[in-house]
PDB file of C-alpha atoms in Angstrom:
ATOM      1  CA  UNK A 221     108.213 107.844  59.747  1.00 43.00           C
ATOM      2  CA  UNK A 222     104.758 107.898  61.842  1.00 42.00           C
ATOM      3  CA  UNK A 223     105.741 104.110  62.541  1.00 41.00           C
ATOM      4  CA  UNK A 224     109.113 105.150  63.977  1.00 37.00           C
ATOM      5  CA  UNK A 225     107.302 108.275  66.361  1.00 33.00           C
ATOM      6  CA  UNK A 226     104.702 105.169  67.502  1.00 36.00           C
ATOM      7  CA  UNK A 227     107.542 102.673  68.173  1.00 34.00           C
ATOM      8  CA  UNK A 228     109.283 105.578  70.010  1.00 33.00           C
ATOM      9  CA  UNK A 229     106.250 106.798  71.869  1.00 34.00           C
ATOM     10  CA  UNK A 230     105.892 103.071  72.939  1.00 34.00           C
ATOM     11  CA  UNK A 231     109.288 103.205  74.459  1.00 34.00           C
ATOM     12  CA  UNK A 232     108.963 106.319  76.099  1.00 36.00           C
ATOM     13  CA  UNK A 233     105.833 105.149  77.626  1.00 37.00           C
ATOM     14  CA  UNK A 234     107.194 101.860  78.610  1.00 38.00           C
ATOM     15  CA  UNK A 235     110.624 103.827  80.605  1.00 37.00           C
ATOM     16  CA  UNK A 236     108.156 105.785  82.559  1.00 42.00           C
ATOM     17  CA  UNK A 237     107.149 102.651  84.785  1.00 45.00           C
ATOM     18  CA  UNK A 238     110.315 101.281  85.475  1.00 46.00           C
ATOM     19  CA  UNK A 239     112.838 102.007  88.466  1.00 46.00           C
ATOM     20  CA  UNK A 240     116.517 101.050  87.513  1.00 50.00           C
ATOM     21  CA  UNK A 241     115.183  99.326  84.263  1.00 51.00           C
ATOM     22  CA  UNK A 242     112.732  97.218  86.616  1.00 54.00           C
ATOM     23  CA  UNK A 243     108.936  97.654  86.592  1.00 66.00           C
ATOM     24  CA  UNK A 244     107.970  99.426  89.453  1.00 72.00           C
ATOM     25  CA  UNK A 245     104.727  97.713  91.121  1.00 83.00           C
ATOM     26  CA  UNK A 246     101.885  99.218  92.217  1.00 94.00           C
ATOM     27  CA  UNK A 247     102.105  99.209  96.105  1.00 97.00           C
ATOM     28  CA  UNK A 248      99.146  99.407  98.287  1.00 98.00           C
ATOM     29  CA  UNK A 249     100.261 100.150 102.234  1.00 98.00           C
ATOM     30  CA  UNK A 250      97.607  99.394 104.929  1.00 98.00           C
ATOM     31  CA  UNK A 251      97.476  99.571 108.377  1.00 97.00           C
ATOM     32  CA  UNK A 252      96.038  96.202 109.771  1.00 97.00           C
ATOM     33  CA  UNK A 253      92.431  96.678 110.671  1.00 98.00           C
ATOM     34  CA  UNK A 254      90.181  97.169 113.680  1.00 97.00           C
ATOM     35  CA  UNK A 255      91.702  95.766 116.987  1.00 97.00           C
ATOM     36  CA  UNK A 256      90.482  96.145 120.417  1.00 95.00           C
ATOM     37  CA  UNK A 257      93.228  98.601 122.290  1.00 92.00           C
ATOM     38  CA  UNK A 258      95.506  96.980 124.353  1.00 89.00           C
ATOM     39  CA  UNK A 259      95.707  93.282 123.715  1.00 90.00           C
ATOM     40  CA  UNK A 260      98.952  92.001 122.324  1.00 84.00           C
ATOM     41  CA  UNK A 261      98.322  90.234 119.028  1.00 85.00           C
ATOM     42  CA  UNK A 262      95.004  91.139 118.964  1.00 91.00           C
ATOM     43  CA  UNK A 263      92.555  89.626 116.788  1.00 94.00           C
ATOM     44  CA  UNK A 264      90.073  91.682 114.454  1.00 97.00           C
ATOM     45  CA  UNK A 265      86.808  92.813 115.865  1.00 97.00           C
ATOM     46  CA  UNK A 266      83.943  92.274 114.001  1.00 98.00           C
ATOM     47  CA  UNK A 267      84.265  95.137 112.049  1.00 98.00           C
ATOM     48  CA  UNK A 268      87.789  94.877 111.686  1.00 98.00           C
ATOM     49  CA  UNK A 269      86.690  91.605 109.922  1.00 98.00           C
ATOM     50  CA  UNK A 270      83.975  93.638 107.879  1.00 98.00           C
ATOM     51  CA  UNK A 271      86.663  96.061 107.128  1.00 98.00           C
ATOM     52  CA  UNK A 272      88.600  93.437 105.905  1.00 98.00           C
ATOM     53  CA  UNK A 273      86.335  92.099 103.956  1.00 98.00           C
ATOM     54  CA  UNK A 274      85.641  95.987 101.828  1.00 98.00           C
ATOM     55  CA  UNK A 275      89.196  96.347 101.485  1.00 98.00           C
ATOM     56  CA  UNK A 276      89.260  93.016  99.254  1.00 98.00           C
ATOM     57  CA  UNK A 277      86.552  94.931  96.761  1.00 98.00           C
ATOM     58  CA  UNK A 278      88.075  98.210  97.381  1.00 98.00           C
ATOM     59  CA  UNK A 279      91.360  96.497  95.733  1.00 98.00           C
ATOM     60  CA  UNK A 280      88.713  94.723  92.852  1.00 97.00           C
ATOM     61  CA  UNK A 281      90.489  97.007  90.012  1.00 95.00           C
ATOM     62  CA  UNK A 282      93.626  96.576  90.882  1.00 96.00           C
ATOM     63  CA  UNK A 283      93.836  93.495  92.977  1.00 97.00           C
ATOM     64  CA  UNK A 284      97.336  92.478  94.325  1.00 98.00           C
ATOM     65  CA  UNK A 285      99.487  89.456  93.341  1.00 97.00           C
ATOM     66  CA  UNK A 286     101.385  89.674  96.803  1.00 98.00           C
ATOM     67  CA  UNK A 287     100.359  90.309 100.190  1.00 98.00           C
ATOM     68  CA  UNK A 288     103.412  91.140 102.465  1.00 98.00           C
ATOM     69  CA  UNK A 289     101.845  90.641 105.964  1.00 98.00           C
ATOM     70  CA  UNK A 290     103.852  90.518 109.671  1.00 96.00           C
ATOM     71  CA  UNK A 291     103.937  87.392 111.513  1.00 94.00           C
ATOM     72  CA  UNK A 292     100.705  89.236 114.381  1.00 95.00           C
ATOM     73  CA  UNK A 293      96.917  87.971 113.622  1.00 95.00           C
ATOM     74  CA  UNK A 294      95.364  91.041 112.918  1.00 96.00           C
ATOM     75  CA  UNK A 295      98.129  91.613 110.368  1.00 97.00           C
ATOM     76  CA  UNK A 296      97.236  88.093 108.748  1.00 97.00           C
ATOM     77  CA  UNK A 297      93.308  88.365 109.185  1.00 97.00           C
ATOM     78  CA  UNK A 298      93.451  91.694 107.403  1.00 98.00           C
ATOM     79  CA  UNK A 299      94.617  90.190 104.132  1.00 98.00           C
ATOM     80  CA  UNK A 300      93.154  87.029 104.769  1.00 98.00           C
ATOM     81  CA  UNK A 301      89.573  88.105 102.243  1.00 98.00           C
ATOM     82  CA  UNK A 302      92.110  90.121  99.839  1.00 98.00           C
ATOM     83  CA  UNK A 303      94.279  86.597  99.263  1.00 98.00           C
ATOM     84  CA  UNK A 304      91.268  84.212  99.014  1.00 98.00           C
ATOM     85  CA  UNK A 305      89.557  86.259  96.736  1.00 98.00           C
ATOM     86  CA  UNK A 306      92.214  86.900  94.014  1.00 98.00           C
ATOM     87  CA  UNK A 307      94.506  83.557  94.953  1.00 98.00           C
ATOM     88  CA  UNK A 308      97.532  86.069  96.112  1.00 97.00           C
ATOM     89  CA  UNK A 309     100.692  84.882  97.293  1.00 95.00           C
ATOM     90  CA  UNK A 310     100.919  85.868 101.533  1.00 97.00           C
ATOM     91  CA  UNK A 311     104.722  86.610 102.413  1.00 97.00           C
ATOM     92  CA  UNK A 312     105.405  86.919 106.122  1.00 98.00           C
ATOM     93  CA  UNK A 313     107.871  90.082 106.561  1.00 98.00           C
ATOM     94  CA  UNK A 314     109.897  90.950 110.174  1.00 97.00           C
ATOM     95  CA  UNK A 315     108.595  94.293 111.102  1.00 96.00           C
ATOM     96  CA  UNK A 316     111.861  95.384 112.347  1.00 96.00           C
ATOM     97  CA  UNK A 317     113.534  95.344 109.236  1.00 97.00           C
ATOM     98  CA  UNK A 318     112.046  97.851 106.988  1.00 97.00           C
ATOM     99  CA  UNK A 319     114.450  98.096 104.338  1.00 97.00           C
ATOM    100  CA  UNK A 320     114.797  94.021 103.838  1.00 97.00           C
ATOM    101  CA  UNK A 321     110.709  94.804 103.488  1.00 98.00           C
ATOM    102  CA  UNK A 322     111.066  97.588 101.046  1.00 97.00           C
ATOM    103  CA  UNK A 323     113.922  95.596  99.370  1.00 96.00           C
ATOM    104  CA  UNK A 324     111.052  93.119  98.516  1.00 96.00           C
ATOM    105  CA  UNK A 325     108.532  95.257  97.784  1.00 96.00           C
ATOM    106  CA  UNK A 326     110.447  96.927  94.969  1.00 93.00           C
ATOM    107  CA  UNK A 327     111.513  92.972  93.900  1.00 93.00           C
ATOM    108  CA  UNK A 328     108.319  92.032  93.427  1.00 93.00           C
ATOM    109  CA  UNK A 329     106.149  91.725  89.819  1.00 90.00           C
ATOM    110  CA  UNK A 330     102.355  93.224  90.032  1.00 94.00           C
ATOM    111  CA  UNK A 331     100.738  94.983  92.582  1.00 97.00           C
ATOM    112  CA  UNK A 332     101.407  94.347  96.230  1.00 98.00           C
ATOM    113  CA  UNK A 333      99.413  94.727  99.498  1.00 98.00           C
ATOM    114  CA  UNK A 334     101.553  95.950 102.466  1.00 98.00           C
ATOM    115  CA  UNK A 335      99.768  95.185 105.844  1.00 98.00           C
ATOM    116  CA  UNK A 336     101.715  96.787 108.337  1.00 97.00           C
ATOM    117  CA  UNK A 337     100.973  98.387 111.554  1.00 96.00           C
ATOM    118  CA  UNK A 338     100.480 101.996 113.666  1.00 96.00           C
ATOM    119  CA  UNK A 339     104.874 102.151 114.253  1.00 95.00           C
ATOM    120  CA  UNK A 340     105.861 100.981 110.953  1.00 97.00           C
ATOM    121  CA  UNK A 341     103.185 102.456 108.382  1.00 98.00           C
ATOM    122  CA  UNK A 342     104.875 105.324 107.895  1.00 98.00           C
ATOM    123  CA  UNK A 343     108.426 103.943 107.619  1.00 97.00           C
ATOM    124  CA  UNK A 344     106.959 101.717 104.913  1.00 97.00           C
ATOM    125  CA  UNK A 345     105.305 104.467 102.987  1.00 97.00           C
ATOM    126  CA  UNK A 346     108.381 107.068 103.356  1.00 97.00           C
ATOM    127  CA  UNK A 347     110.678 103.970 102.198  1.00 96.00           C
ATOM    128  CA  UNK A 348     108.518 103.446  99.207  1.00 96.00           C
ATOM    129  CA  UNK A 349     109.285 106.983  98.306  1.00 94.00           C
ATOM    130  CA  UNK A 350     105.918 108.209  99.429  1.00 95.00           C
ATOM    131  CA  UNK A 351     105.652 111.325 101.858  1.00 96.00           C
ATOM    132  CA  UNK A 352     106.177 110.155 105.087  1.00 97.00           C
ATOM    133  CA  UNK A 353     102.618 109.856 107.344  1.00 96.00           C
ATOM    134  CA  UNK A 354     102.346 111.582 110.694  1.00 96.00           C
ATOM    135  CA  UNK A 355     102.331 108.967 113.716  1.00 96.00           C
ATOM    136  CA  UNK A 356      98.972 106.538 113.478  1.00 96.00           C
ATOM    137  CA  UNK A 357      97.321 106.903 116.647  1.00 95.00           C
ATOM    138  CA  UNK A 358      94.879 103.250 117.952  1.00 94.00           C
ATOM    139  CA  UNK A 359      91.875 104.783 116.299  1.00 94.00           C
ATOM    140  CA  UNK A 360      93.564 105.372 112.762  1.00 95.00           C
ATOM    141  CA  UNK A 361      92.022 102.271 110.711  1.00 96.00           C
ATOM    142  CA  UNK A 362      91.177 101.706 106.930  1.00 96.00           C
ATOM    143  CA  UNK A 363      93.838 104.369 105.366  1.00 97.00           C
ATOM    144  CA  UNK A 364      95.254 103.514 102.220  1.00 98.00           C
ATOM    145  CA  UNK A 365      98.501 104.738 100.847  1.00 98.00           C
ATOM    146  CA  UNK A 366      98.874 103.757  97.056  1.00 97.00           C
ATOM    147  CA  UNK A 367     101.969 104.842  95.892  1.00 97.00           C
ATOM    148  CA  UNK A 368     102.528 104.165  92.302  1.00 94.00           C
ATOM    149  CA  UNK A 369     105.342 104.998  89.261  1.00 89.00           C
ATOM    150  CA  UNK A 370     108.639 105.877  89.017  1.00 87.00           C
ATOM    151  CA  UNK A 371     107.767 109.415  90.224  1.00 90.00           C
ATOM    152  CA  UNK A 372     106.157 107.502  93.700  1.00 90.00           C
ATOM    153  CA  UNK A 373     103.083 109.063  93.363  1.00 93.00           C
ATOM    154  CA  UNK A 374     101.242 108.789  96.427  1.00 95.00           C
ATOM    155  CA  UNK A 375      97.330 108.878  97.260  1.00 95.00           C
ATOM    156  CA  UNK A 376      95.967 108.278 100.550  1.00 95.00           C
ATOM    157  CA  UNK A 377      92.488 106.974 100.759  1.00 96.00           C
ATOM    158  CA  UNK A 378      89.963 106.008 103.589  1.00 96.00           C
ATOM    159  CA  UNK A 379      88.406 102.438 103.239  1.00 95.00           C
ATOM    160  CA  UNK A 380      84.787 103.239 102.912  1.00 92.00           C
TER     161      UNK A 380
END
């Protein structure tokens, strides 16, 4: 009998992080990082690249398999320390097509790193089932929207 409660605990457990019988990954959504204002495919600024470089050990205990990054520098540069440090996959995504993104997202096995950018951030997040973020403004770098579970559970963090 208490064999039969475990097995079925087990099971219980197991349905709770799955979406349509798939595992749901653990999705990490990030705004590329520091950019000068203005420039068209900016690069990071130094302390974008710092930045950068504390959102790879922010991510330590739970480190991403994939990085899903847009074809822009800054987008590429951001997860550039995340992917060297735990050998993740980097996926170019089009920007403009948010559900082929989210599509992928919800594919994918492990945790993922979203890099995405001021206009799409929070069509990413709300499309991941998260509550949708007011518009990001230049000046809104290093937030973090983890948004985990069946239930889409979301947490938004600042990159210390």
């Amino acid at each position: 009998m208490t064999r039969a409660l475990i097995a079925l605990l087990l099971l219980a457990l197991a349905g709770c992080a799955t979406l349509g019988g798939r595992p749901v990954p653990n999705i990490y959504v990030v705004r590329h990082l520091h950019t000068p204002a203005g420039v068209a495919n900016a690069q990071l600024t130094p302390e974008g690249r710092a930045a950068a470089e504390r959102l790879a050990a922010w991510l330590e205990r739970d480190p991403p398999q994939t990085i899903l990054v847009s074809d822009t520098d800054r987008a590429r540069d951001t997860a550039a320390p995340t992917a060297r440090r735990y050998r993740a996959a980097v996926l170019t995504y089009d920007p403009r097509d948010t559900p082929a993104l989210i599509a992928q997202v919800l594919a994918s096995k492990g945790t993922v790193l979203v890099v995405g950018h001021s206009n799409t951030v929070p069509d990413i997040v709300d499309g991941l089932g998260g509550p949708r973020p007011a518009p990001l403004v230049h000046e809104d770098f290093g937030d973090i929207w983890h948004i985990s579970g069946p239930k889409r559970v979301t947490v938004r963090s600042k990159l210390p």
